[in-house]
């Protein structure tokens, strides 16, 4: 009898554990559960360690709950600022909130998540407080959060990165962000906020015992974090202040600082923050990236090509071409090597380069700052190689420059290290005058080159269909966007035709004999301003006519799907939804459309401007 009773008791216990864990693991992210129910019995018994491996189900407050969390006098204005803003981006809007402990990040994050329809991510939500300092656990959580299945959802992340190593690791994994907001609050005010800080266990909303009191129905759910002690606060503050400056330097091009003093209130902080975010947010319809199962060849076009059946939008083509020919020369100075201009430096980067030379006691560059000449004529200034290395061999002067650039990378002053060298010359096919780390090329405004191949079919009635590729959704750049089937950068040690044939074989499994039929058909040139600097590019365009029976096959894993569409519908898609296309690939497609008569000067009022700007004439 005792053995039967013991077996029965164990069975009921195991059933209870199973049901608890099932609720914790399978409950949807948008269903609010009490924190203990979310974690399950075993998590409580095992000091919450199981929570690290749970499916991502972050707490999410509704707009109503957020508005109820502030004073009634503030709610109306806050509600107006929280009106939904849709950002067009395949990755979704990606925001990092930096700031000392108790600076208001946890209060601001759910508001931004609601406004921009993105995820609110706290490291504590992902891995728990005990694992918040474990780099490996955090990186696993970030990978799960930003993996292939979640691309396009965007996030506002706070609590990470905490140092320059973590920031670089995020970038290596392809998680570049649109903007970094640093909340500025004095140590005294941050500590004052800590003393009364409490969190709603169901929604994650933050309250304060005296500065921001919780509604009566919320008060029973409030709890204080284990880390909310004076000692933990001071340690966290010390760590933040230790790494803050290097994080500011690393994110310099994307960083906006916002005064988060307690006296300003959440509305003023939100207003400043959204003003900054709206400046990088392209407004419009959300991008819907279809799964590869939904993509087939012709006949299924309208399921996944936006705007293909809506005609050419007035001004749509010119607007996109202008976007890749946008810059203000007043912010730049020429970069010269051996008296030849080879690039452009943003003035702020030139100053940073000069300062880095002083700190490292290196003489790689000379600086002539903009100003007025003796005759009163304004001088543009320039940056050139220092006289001590200007006449050295290519290898020696490149080594001297590389040493300085590497130091700047180690210090977090430049981003995007590639570990590859690019030749720098005044013109294409001219002798290189310098070798430069590829990651530094955008900062020096050096021209880069590539090849794009338009693969198409044409019937007896001159009806043209174009093969288009959908980039893989796990690519770190332009994931899920439309592209030419074959495209790539131009290596210094390859001829153009040789490179085209190589890319045809690697990217679309085109036979060598068919690849050799690709013919040069012109070039697209453009130059635009980025946060890093000037980006001048030239793409050599090749045309490859293929049989109607031809179907490309991807062999390098960088394409999710190929499909074929009428040329006219490709042009309509670019005019209606250019955000669906890799920007420079859309230019190549338009150049092809101009040559094949799909853009008509009688019906396209911007025809001449489009043609000129495709050649880099602003």
Coordinates of C-alpha atoms in Angstrom, one line a residue:
X1 CA 0.0 0.0 0.0
X2 CA 2.8 2.4 0.9
X3 CA 4.6 1.7 -2.4
X4 CA 1.4 2.4 -4.4
X5 CA 0.9 5.6 -2.4
X6 CA 4.5 6.7 -3.1
X7 CA 4.2 6.0 -6.8
X8 CA 0.9 7.9 -7.0
X9 CA 2.4 10.9 -5.2
X10 CA 5.4 11.0 -7.6
X11 CA 3.1 10.7 -10.6
X12 CA 1.0 13.7 -9.4
X13 CA 4.2 15.7 -8.7
X14 CA 5.6 15.0 -12.1
X15 CA 2.3 15.9 -13.8
X16 CA 2.3 19.2 -11.9
X17 CA 5.8 20.0 -12.9
X18 CA 5.0 19.1 -16.6
X19 CA 2.0 21.4 -16.7
X20 CA 3.8 24.3 -15.0
X21 CA 6.7 24.0 -17.5
X22 CA 4.3 23.7 -20.4
X23 CA 2.7 27.0 -19.5
X24 CA 6.0 28.7 -19.0
X25 CA 7.5 27.5 -22.3
X26 CA 4.5 27.6 -24.7
X27 CA 2.6 30.7 -23.6
X28 CA 2.7 33.3 -26.4
X29 CA 4.9 36.4 -25.9
X30 CA 1.9 38.7 -26.0
X31 CA 0.1 36.8 -23.2
X32 CA 0.8 38.4 -19.8
X33 CA 1.5 35.8 -17.1
X34 CA 2.6 36.4 -13.5
X35 CA 6.4 36.1 -13.4
X36 CA 6.3 32.9 -11.3
X37 CA 3.9 31.3 -13.8
X38 CA 6.1 32.3 -16.7
X39 CA 9.1 30.6 -15.0
X40 CA 7.4 27.4 -13.8
X41 CA 7.9 25.4 -10.6
X42 CA 11.3 24.0 -11.5
X43 CA 12.7 27.4 -12.2
X44 CA 11.8 28.6 -8.7
X45 CA 13.3 25.4 -7.2
X46 CA 16.5 25.9 -9.2
X47 CA 16.9 29.6 -8.4
X48 CA 15.5 30.6 -11.8
X49 CA 18.4 29.2 -13.9
X50 CA 16.0 27.4 -16.2
X51 CA 14.7 30.8 -17.4
X52 CA 17.8 31.3 -19.5
X53 CA 16.8 28.5 -21.9
X54 CA 13.1 29.5 -22.2
X55 CA 11.6 30.6 -25.5
X56 CA 11.9 34.3 -25.9
X57 CA 8.7 35.7 -24.4
X58 CA 9.6 39.2 -23.2
X59 CA 7.1 41.1 -21.0
X60 CA 5.2 43.7 -23.1
X61 CA 3.1 46.5 -21.7
X62 CA 0.1 47.7 -23.7
X63 CA -0.4 51.3 -24.6
X64 CA -3.2 51.6 -22.0
X65 CA -1.0 50.2 -19.3
X66 CA 1.8 52.7 -20.2
X67 CA -0.6 55.6 -20.1
X68 CA -2.0 54.5 -16.7
X69 CA 1.5 54.4 -15.3
X70 CA 1.9 58.2 -15.5
X71 CA 0.1 61.1 -13.9
X72 CA -3.2 62.0 -15.6
X73 CA -2.0 65.4 -16.5
X74 CA 0.9 63.8 -18.5
X75 CA -1.1 60.9 -20.1
X76 CA -2.7 63.0 -22.8
X77 CA 0.5 64.5 -24.1
X78 CA 2.3 61.2 -23.8
X79 CA -0.4 59.4 -25.7
X80 CA 0.0 61.9 -28.5
X81 CA 3.7 61.3 -28.7
X82 CA 3.2 57.5 -28.6
X83 CA 1.1 57.4 -31.8
X84 CA 2.4 54.5 -33.9
X85 CA 5.3 55.3 -36.3
X86 CA 6.0 52.6 -39.0
X87 CA 9.6 52.4 -40.1
X88 CA 10.4 50.7 -43.4
X89 CA 13.3 48.3 -42.8
X90 CA 13.9 44.7 -43.4
X91 CA 15.6 44.4 -40.0
X92 CA 13.1 46.7 -38.3
X93 CA 14.2 49.8 -36.4
X94 CA 17.1 48.8 -34.1
X95 CA 17.8 51.0 -31.1
X96 CA 20.2 50.8 -28.2
X97 CA 19.6 52.7 -25.0
X98 CA 22.8 53.5 -23.1
X99 CA 23.0 55.3 -19.8
X100 CA 24.1 54.9 -16.1
X101 CA 22.1 52.6 -13.9
X102 CA 18.7 54.1 -12.9
X103 CA 18.8 56.7 -15.7
X104 CA 15.3 55.8 -17.0
X105 CA 16.1 53.2 -19.7
X106 CA 13.5 50.7 -18.4
X107 CA 10.9 53.5 -18.3
X108 CA 11.6 54.7 -21.8
X109 CA 12.1 51.3 -23.5
X110 CA 8.4 50.1 -23.4
X111 CA 7.2 53.4 -24.7
X112 CA 9.5 53.2 -27.7
X113 CA 8.6 49.6 -28.3
X114 CA 4.9 50.6 -28.4
X115 CA 5.4 53.7 -30.6
X116 CA 7.7 52.0 -33.2
X117 CA 6.1 48.5 -33.0
X118 CA 9.4 46.8 -32.0
X119 CA 10.5 44.5 -29.2
X120 CA 11.6 45.8 -25.8
X121 CA 14.6 43.8 -24.8
X122 CA 16.3 44.0 -21.4
X123 CA 19.2 41.7 -20.7
X124 CA 17.6 40.9 -17.3
X125 CA 14.5 39.7 -19.2
X126 CA 16.5 37.5 -21.5
X127 CA 18.9 35.8 -19.0
X128 CA 17.9 36.9 -15.5
X129 CA 19.8 39.0 -13.1
X130 CA 22.2 36.3 -12.1
X131 CA 23.5 35.7 -15.7
X132 CA 23.5 39.4 -16.7
X133 CA 27.3 39.6 -16.4
X134 CA 27.9 36.3 -18.3
X135 CA 29.0 37.2 -21.8
X136 CA 28.4 33.8 -23.3
X137 CA 24.8 33.6 -21.9
X138 CA 24.1 37.1 -23.2
X139 CA 25.5 36.4 -26.7
X140 CA 23.3 33.2 -26.9
X141 CA 20.3 35.3 -26.0
X142 CA 21.1 38.0 -28.5
X143 CA 21.6 35.3 -31.2
X144 CA 18.2 33.8 -30.4
X145 CA 16.6 37.2 -30.4
X146 CA 18.1 38.4 -33.7
X147 CA 18.2 35.1 -35.5
X148 CA 16.8 34.3 -38.9
X149 CA 13.2 33.7 -37.7
X150 CA 13.0 37.1 -36.0
X151 CA 14.6 39.3 -38.6
X152 CA 12.4 42.3 -39.4
X153 CA 10.9 42.8 -36.0
X154 CA 13.4 45.4 -34.7
X155 CA 14.2 46.1 -31.1
X156 CA 15.0 48.6 -28.4
X157 CA 17.8 47.0 -26.3
X158 CA 18.9 48.2 -22.9
X159 CA 21.5 46.8 -20.5
X160 CA 23.8 45.7 -23.4
X161 CA 26.4 46.2 -24.7
X162 CA 28.2 47.1 -21.5
X163 CA 31.7 47.4 -22.9
X164 CA 33.6 47.8 -26.2
X165 CA 34.2 44.1 -26.6
X166 CA 30.5 43.3 -26.5
X167 CA 29.7 46.2 -29.0
X168 CA 32.3 44.8 -31.4
X169 CA 30.8 41.3 -31.0
X170 CA 27.4 42.5 -31.9
X171 CA 28.7 44.2 -35.0
X172 CA 30.6 41.0 -36.1
X173 CA 27.4 39.1 -35.8
X174 CA 25.7 41.5 -38.1
X175 CA 23.6 43.3 -35.5
X176 CA 24.3 46.9 -36.6
X177 CA 21.9 49.4 -35.1
X178 CA 20.1 52.5 -36.5
X179 CA 20.7 54.7 -33.5
X180 CA 22.1 54.7 -30.0
X181 CA 20.4 56.9 -27.4
X182 CA 22.4 57.8 -24.3
X183 CA 20.3 59.0 -21.4
X184 CA 22.2 61.5 -19.3
X185 CA 21.4 61.7 -15.6
X186 CA 23.6 62.8 -12.7
X187 CA 24.9 60.2 -10.2
X188 CA 22.9 61.9 -7.4
X189 CA 19.6 61.8 -9.3
X190 CA 20.2 58.2 -10.5
X191 CA 20.7 57.1 -6.9
X192 CA 17.6 59.0 -5.8
X193 CA 15.6 57.1 -8.5
X194 CA 17.2 53.8 -7.3
X195 CA 16.0 54.3 -3.7
X196 CA 12.4 54.3 -4.6
X197 CA 12.5 52.3 -7.9
X198 CA 10.0 49.4 -8.2
X199 CA 8.9 47.2 -11.1
X200 CA 5.5 45.8 -12.0
X201 CA 6.2 42.0 -12.3
X202 CA 3.5 41.5 -15.0
X203 CA 4.3 44.4 -17.4
X204 CA 7.9 45.4 -16.6
X205 CA 6.8 49.0 -16.1
X206 CA 8.9 51.0 -13.7
X207 CA 7.5 53.1 -10.8
X208 CA 8.9 55.1 -7.9
X209 CA 7.6 55.2 -4.3
X210 CA 7.4 59.0 -4.4
X211 CA 8.3 60.4 -7.8
X212 CA 6.0 58.1 -9.9
X213 CA 3.5 56.3 -7.8
X214 CA 1.8 53.2 -9.2
X215 CA -2.0 52.9 -9.6
X216 CA -3.8 51.1 -6.7
X217 CA -4.5 48.0 -8.8
X218 CA -0.8 47.7 -9.7
X219 CA 0.7 48.4 -6.2
X220 CA 0.3 44.7 -5.0
X221 CA 2.4 43.5 -8.0
X222 CA 5.4 45.8 -7.4
X223 CA 8.7 44.3 -6.5
X224 CA 12.3 45.5 -6.0
X225 CA 15.1 44.0 -7.9
X226 CA 17.7 42.0 -6.0
X227 CA 20.3 44.3 -7.6
X228 CA 18.7 47.4 -6.3
X229 CA 21.1 47.8 -3.4
X230 CA 23.4 50.7 -2.8
X231 CA 26.5 48.5 -3.2
X232 CA 25.2 47.0 -6.5
X233 CA 24.3 50.4 -7.8
X234 CA 27.7 51.9 -7.1
X235 CA 29.5 48.9 -8.7
X236 CA 27.3 49.2 -11.8
X237 CA 27.8 53.0 -11.9
X238 CA 31.6 52.5 -11.7
X239 CA 31.5 50.0 -14.5
X240 CA 29.4 52.2 -16.7
X241 CA 31.7 55.2 -16.2
X242 CA 34.7 53.1 -16.9
X243 CA 33.4 52.0 -20.3
X244 CA 31.1 54.9 -21.3
X245 CA 33.7 57.0 -23.2
X246 CA 34.9 54.1 -25.4
X247 CA 31.2 53.2 -26.1
X248 CA 30.5 56.8 -27.1
X249 CA 33.5 56.7 -29.5
X250 CA 32.5 53.4 -31.0
X251 CA 28.9 54.5 -31.7
X252 CA 30.0 58.1 -32.5
X253 CA 28.2 58.2 -35.9
X254 CA 25.0 56.8 -34.5
X255 CA 24.9 58.4 -31.0
X256 CA 22.5 60.9 -29.7
X257 CA 22.6 62.1 -26.1
X258 CA 19.3 63.0 -24.3
X259 CA 19.0 64.9 -21.1
X260 CA 17.2 62.5 -18.8
X261 CA 17.2 64.6 -15.6
X262 CA 14.3 63.6 -13.3
X263 CA 12.9 67.1 -13.4
X264 CA 12.3 66.9 -17.2
X265 CA 9.8 64.1 -17.0
X266 CA 9.2 61.2 -19.4
X267 CA 7.4 63.4 -21.9
X268 CA 10.3 65.7 -22.6
X269 CA 12.7 62.8 -22.7
X270 CA 10.5 60.9 -25.1
X271 CA 10.0 64.0 -27.3
X272 CA 13.8 64.4 -27.7
X273 CA 14.3 60.7 -28.3
X274 CA 11.6 60.3 -31.0
X275 CA 12.8 63.5 -32.7
X276 CA 16.2 61.7 -33.2
X277 CA 14.7 58.3 -34.1
X278 CA 12.3 59.8 -36.7
X279 CA 15.3 61.3 -38.5
X280 CA 16.6 57.8 -39.4
X281 CA 13.2 56.2 -39.8
X282 CA 12.0 55.8 -43.4
X283 CA 8.2 56.1 -43.2
X284 CA 5.9 53.9 -45.2
X285 CA 4.3 50.5 -45.4
X286 CA 6.0 47.7 -43.4
X287 CA 8.2 45.4 -45.4
X288 CA 6.9 41.9 -45.6
X289 CA 9.7 39.4 -46.4
X290 CA 8.1 36.2 -47.6
X291 CA 9.5 32.8 -46.7
X292 CA 11.3 30.9 -49.5
X293 CA 8.3 28.5 -49.6
X294 CA 6.1 31.4 -50.8
X295 CA 8.5 32.3 -53.7
X296 CA 8.2 30.6 -57.0
X297 CA 9.1 31.5 -60.6
X298 CA 6.8 33.6 -62.8
X299 CA 3.1 33.4 -62.3
X300 CA 3.4 34.1 -58.5
X301 CA 4.9 37.6 -58.8
X302 CA 2.3 39.5 -57.1
X303 CA 2.5 37.5 -53.9
X304 CA 5.9 38.9 -53.0
X305 CA 6.9 41.8 -55.3
X306 CA 5.4 45.0 -54.0
X307 CA 4.1 47.5 -56.4
X308 CA 4.5 45.3 -59.5
X309 CA 1.0 45.9 -60.6
X310 CA 0.5 49.5 -59.7
X311 CA 2.1 51.4 -62.5
X312 CA 5.0 53.9 -62.2
X313 CA 4.6 56.2 -59.3
X314 CA 5.1 59.9 -60.2
X315 CA 8.5 61.0 -58.9
X316 CA 9.2 57.5 -57.5
X317 CA 12.1 56.7 -59.8
X318 CA 13.9 60.0 -59.5
X319 CA 13.4 60.0 -55.7
X320 CA 15.4 56.8 -55.4
X321 CA 18.1 57.9 -57.8
X322 CA 18.5 61.1 -55.8
X323 CA 18.8 59.2 -52.6
X324 CA 22.0 57.6 -53.8
X325 CA 23.4 61.0 -55.0
X326 CA 22.9 62.9 -51.8
X327 CA 25.8 64.8 -50.1
X328 CA 27.0 68.1 -48.8
X329 CA 30.6 68.9 -49.8
X330 CA 30.8 71.6 -47.2
X331 CA 31.3 68.9 -44.6
X332 CA 34.3 67.3 -46.3
X333 CA 37.9 67.9 -47.2
X334 CA 39.8 66.2 -50.1
X335 CA 42.1 63.2 -49.4
X336 CA 45.3 63.3 -51.6
X337 CA 48.1 60.9 -52.2
X338 CA 51.2 62.0 -54.2
X339 CA 49.3 65.1 -55.3
X340 CA 46.3 63.1 -56.6
X341 CA 42.9 63.3 -55.0
X342 CA 41.7 59.8 -54.2
X343 CA 38.9 60.4 -51.7
X344 CA 37.0 62.6 -49.2
X345 CA 37.2 62.9 -45.4
X346 CA 34.5 64.2 -43.2
X347 CA 36.0 67.1 -41.3
X348 CA 35.1 65.5 -38.0
X349 CA 37.0 62.3 -38.9
X350 CA 40.0 64.4 -40.1
X351 CA 40.1 65.9 -36.7
X352 CA 39.8 62.5 -35.1
X353 CA 42.6 61.2 -37.3
X354 CA 44.8 64.2 -36.4
X355 CA 44.1 63.6 -32.7
X356 CA 45.0 59.9 -33.0
X357 CA 48.3 60.8 -34.6
X358 CA 49.2 63.0 -31.7
X359 CA 48.3 60.3 -29.1
X360 CA 50.2 57.6 -30.9
X361 CA 53.1 60.0 -31.9
X362 CA 52.7 58.8 -35.5
X363 CA 53.3 60.8 -38.6
X364 CA 51.2 59.3 -41.4
X365 CA 49.1 62.3 -42.5
X366 CA 49.4 66.1 -43.0
X367 CA 46.5 68.4 -42.5
X368 CA 45.6 71.7 -44.1
X369 CA 42.5 72.9 -42.5
X370 CA 39.8 74.9 -44.3
X371 CA 40.1 78.7 -44.0
X372 CA 40.9 81.9 -45.9
X373 CA 44.0 82.3 -48.0
X374 CA 46.3 85.3 -48.0
X375 CA 44.2 86.8 -50.7
X376 CA 40.9 86.2 -48.8
X377 CA 39.8 83.4 -51.0
X378 CA 38.3 80.5 -49.0
X379 CA 40.6 77.5 -48.9
X380 CA 38.9 74.0 -48.9
X381 CA 41.9 72.4 -47.1
X382 CA 43.0 68.8 -47.6
X383 CA 44.4 65.7 -45.9
X384 CA 47.5 64.1 -47.5
X385 CA 50.2 61.6 -46.7
X386 CA 53.0 63.0 -44.5
X387 CA 56.1 64.1 -46.5
X388 CA 58.2 61.5 -44.5
X389 CA 56.3 58.6 -46.2
X390 CA 54.9 60.2 -49.4
X391 CA 57.7 58.9 -51.5
X392 CA 58.1 55.5 -49.8
X393 CA 57.2 52.2 -51.6
X394 CA 53.5 51.2 -51.7
X395 CA 54.0 48.6 -49.0
X396 CA 55.9 50.8 -46.6
X397 CA 53.5 53.8 -46.7
X398 CA 50.5 51.4 -46.6
X399 CA 52.0 49.8 -43.5
X400 CA 52.4 53.1 -41.7
X401 CA 48.8 54.1 -42.4
X402 CA 47.5 50.7 -41.5
X403 CA 49.3 50.8 -38.1
X404 CA 47.4 54.0 -37.2
X405 CA 44.1 52.7 -38.5
X406 CA 44.5 49.5 -36.5
X407 CA 45.0 51.6 -33.4
X408 CA 41.9 53.6 -34.0
X409 CA 39.9 50.3 -34.5
X410 CA 41.3 48.9 -31.2
X411 CA 40.2 52.1 -29.5
X412 CA 36.7 51.9 -30.9
X413 CA 37.1 55.0 -33.0
X414 CA 36.2 53.3 -36.3
X415 CA 33.9 50.4 -37.0
X416 CA 33.4 47.6 -39.5
X417 CA 36.9 46.0 -39.5
X418 CA 37.1 43.6 -42.4
X419 CA 40.7 42.3 -42.3
X420 CA 41.1 42.8 -46.0
X421 CA 43.1 45.4 -48.0
X422 CA 41.7 47.5 -50.9
X423 CA 43.8 49.3 -53.5
X424 CA 43.4 53.0 -53.7
X425 CA 44.0 54.8 -57.0
X426 CA 42.9 58.0 -58.6
X427 CA 41.1 56.3 -61.5
X428 CA 39.9 52.8 -62.3
X429 CA 42.8 50.7 -63.7
X430 CA 45.4 53.3 -62.8
X431 CA 48.3 52.2 -60.6
X432 CA 47.5 52.0 -56.8
X433 CA 49.0 54.7 -54.6
X434 CA 47.9 53.1 -51.3
X435 CA 46.5 50.0 -49.7
X436 CA 43.8 50.6 -47.2
X437 CA 41.9 48.3 -44.8
X438 CA 38.4 47.8 -46.4
X439 CA 36.7 48.7 -43.1
X440 CA 38.3 52.1 -43.2
X441 CA 37.4 52.8 -46.9
X442 CA 34.1 54.6 -46.0
X443 CA 35.9 56.9 -43.7
X444 CA 38.4 58.0 -46.4
X445 CA 35.7 58.4 -49.1
X446 CA 37.7 56.2 -51.5
X447 CA 36.1 55.0 -54.7
X448 CA 35.1 51.3 -54.9
X449 CA 34.0 49.3 -57.9
X450 CA 31.8 46.3 -58.6
X451 CA 30.1 44.3 -61.4
X452 CA 26.4 43.6 -61.8
X453 CA 24.9 41.3 -64.4
X454 CA 21.4 41.8 -65.8
X455 CA 20.2 38.3 -66.7
X456 CA 17.2 38.3 -69.0
X457 CA 15.1 36.5 -71.6
X458 CA 13.6 38.0 -74.8
X459 CA 11.0 36.4 -77.0
X460 CA 10.3 37.0 -80.7
X461 CA 8.0 39.9 -79.9
X462 CA 10.8 41.7 -77.9
X463 CA 9.1 41.0 -74.6
X464 CA 11.8 41.0 -71.9
X465 CA 11.7 39.2 -68.6
X466 CA 14.4 39.7 -66.0
X467 CA 15.7 37.2 -63.5
X468 CA 15.8 38.7 -60.0
X469 CA 17.3 37.3 -56.7
X470 CA 16.0 37.6 -53.2
X471 CA 19.0 38.0 -50.9
X472 CA 19.3 35.5 -48.0
X473 CA 17.7 36.7 -44.8
X474 CA 20.8 35.8 -42.8
X475 CA 23.1 38.1 -44.8
X476 CA 24.5 40.8 -42.6
X477 CA 23.9 43.5 -45.3
X478 CA 20.5 44.1 -47.0
X479 CA 19.0 40.8 -45.9
X480 CA 15.9 39.7 -47.8
X481 CA 16.0 42.5 -50.4
X482 CA 15.8 42.2 -54.1
X483 CA 19.1 42.1 -56.2
X484 CA 20.6 41.2 -59.5
X485 CA 21.2 37.4 -59.8
X486 CA 24.9 38.0 -60.2
X487 CA 26.9 40.9 -58.5
X488 CA 30.1 41.4 -56.6
X489 CA 32.9 43.7 -55.7
X490 CA 35.8 44.1 -58.2
X491 CA 39.1 42.6 -56.8
X492 CA 42.3 44.4 -57.8
X493 CA 43.8 41.3 -59.2
X494 CA 40.9 40.3 -61.5
X495 CA 39.9 41.6 -64.9
X496 CA 36.3 42.8 -65.2
X497 CA 35.2 40.0 -67.6
X498 CA 37.1 37.4 -65.6
X499 CA 35.3 38.6 -62.4
X500 CA 31.9 38.5 -64.2
X501 CA 32.4 34.9 -65.3
X502 CA 33.6 33.9 -61.8
X503 CA 30.6 35.5 -60.1
X504 CA 28.2 33.9 -62.6
X505 CA 29.5 30.4 -61.8
X506 CA 29.6 31.0 -58.0
X507 CA 26.3 32.8 -57.5
X508 CA 23.9 31.4 -60.1
X509 CA 25.6 28.1 -61.2
X510 CA 25.8 29.5 -64.8
X511 CA 28.0 27.4 -67.0
X512 CA 31.3 28.8 -68.1
X513 CA 30.3 28.8 -71.8
X514 CA 27.1 30.7 -71.1
X515 CA 28.9 33.2 -68.7
X516 CA 31.3 34.1 -71.4
X517 CA 28.3 35.5 -73.4
X518 CA 27.9 38.4 -70.9
X519 CA 28.7 41.6 -72.6
X520 CA 29.7 45.0 -71.1
X521 CA 26.8 47.5 -71.4
X522 CA 27.8 50.6 -69.5
X523 CA 28.2 51.7 -65.9
X524 CA 26.3 53.3 -63.1
X525 CA 28.1 55.9 -60.9
X526 CA 26.8 57.4 -57.7
X527 CA 28.1 59.1 -54.6
X528 CA 26.3 59.6 -51.3
X529 CA 27.0 60.7 -47.8
X530 CA 26.9 58.1 -44.9
X531 CA 27.4 58.5 -41.2
X532 CA 31.0 57.3 -41.7
X533 CA 31.8 59.5 -44.6
X534 CA 31.5 59.8 -48.4
X535 CA 30.8 56.7 -50.5
X536 CA 31.7 57.1 -54.2
X537 CA 30.9 53.9 -56.2
X538 CA 31.0 52.7 -59.8
X539 CA 29.2 49.6 -61.0
X540 CA 30.1 48.1 -64.3
X541 CA 26.9 46.7 -65.9
X542 CA 26.9 43.6 -68.0
X543 CA 24.0 42.0 -69.9
X544 CA 23.5 38.3 -70.3
X545 CA 20.7 37.0 -72.5
X546 CA 19.7 33.4 -71.5
X547 CA 17.4 30.8 -73.1
X548 CA 13.8 30.8 -71.9
X549 CA 14.5 27.3 -70.4
X550 CA 17.3 28.7 -68.2
X551 CA 16.8 28.6 -64.4
X552 CA 19.6 29.9 -62.1
X553 CA 20.7 27.9 -59.1
X554 CA 22.4 29.5 -56.1
X555 CA 25.5 27.7 -54.8
X556 CA 27.0 30.0 -52.2
X557 CA 24.0 30.2 -49.8
X558 CA 23.6 34.0 -50.2
X559 CA 20.3 33.9 -52.1
X560 CA 17.0 32.6 -50.9
X561 CA 15.3 32.4 -54.2
X562 CA 15.5 33.4 -57.9
X563 CA 12.4 34.4 -59.9
X564 CA 11.6 35.9 -63.3
X565 CA 9.4 39.0 -63.9
X566 CA 8.5 41.2 -66.8
X567 CA 10.8 44.2 -67.2
X568 CA 7.9 46.7 -66.9
X569 CA 6.8 45.2 -63.6
X570 CA 10.4 45.5 -62.2
X571 CA 10.3 49.2 -63.0
X572 CA 6.9 49.6 -61.3
X573 CA 8.1 47.8 -58.2
X574 CA 11.1 50.1 -57.9
X575 CA 9.0 53.2 -58.3
X576 CA 6.3 52.1 -55.8
X577 CA 8.5 50.3 -53.2
X578 CA 12.2 51.1 -53.6
X579 CA 12.7 49.9 -50.0
X580 CA 12.2 46.3 -51.3
X581 CA 15.4 46.6 -53.3
X582 CA 19.1 46.7 -52.4
X583 CA 19.6 50.4 -53.2
X584 CA 22.4 50.2 -55.8
X585 CA 20.9 47.1 -57.4
X586 CA 17.8 49.2 -58.1
X587 CA 20.0 51.7 -60.0
X588 CA 21.5 49.0 -62.2
X589 CA 17.9 47.7 -62.9
X590 CA 16.8 51.2 -63.9
X591 CA 19.9 51.7 -66.1
X592 CA 18.9 48.4 -67.9
X593 CA 15.3 49.6 -68.2
X594 CA 16.4 52.9 -69.8
X595 CA 18.5 51.1 -72.4
X596 CA 15.7 48.6 -73.2
X597 CA 13.0 51.3 -73.5
X598 CA 11.0 50.3 -70.4
X599 CA 11.3 53.9 -69.2
X600 CA 9.9 56.2 -71.8
X601 CA 11.0 59.9 -72.2
X602 CA 7.4 60.7 -73.5
X603 CA 5.8 59.5 -70.3
X604 CA 8.4 59.9 -67.6
X605 CA 8.8 63.6 -66.9
X606 CA 12.0 63.0 -64.9
X607 CA 13.7 61.0 -67.7
X608 CA 16.7 63.3 -68.4
X609 CA 17.4 63.8 -64.7
X610 CA 17.3 60.1 -64.1
X611 CA 19.7 59.4 -66.9
X612 CA 22.1 62.0 -65.8
X613 CA 22.1 60.9 -62.2
X614 CA 22.7 57.3 -63.1
X615 CA 26.0 58.5 -64.4
X616 CA 26.8 60.4 -61.2
X617 CA 25.8 63.9 -62.4
X618 CA 24.1 65.5 -59.4

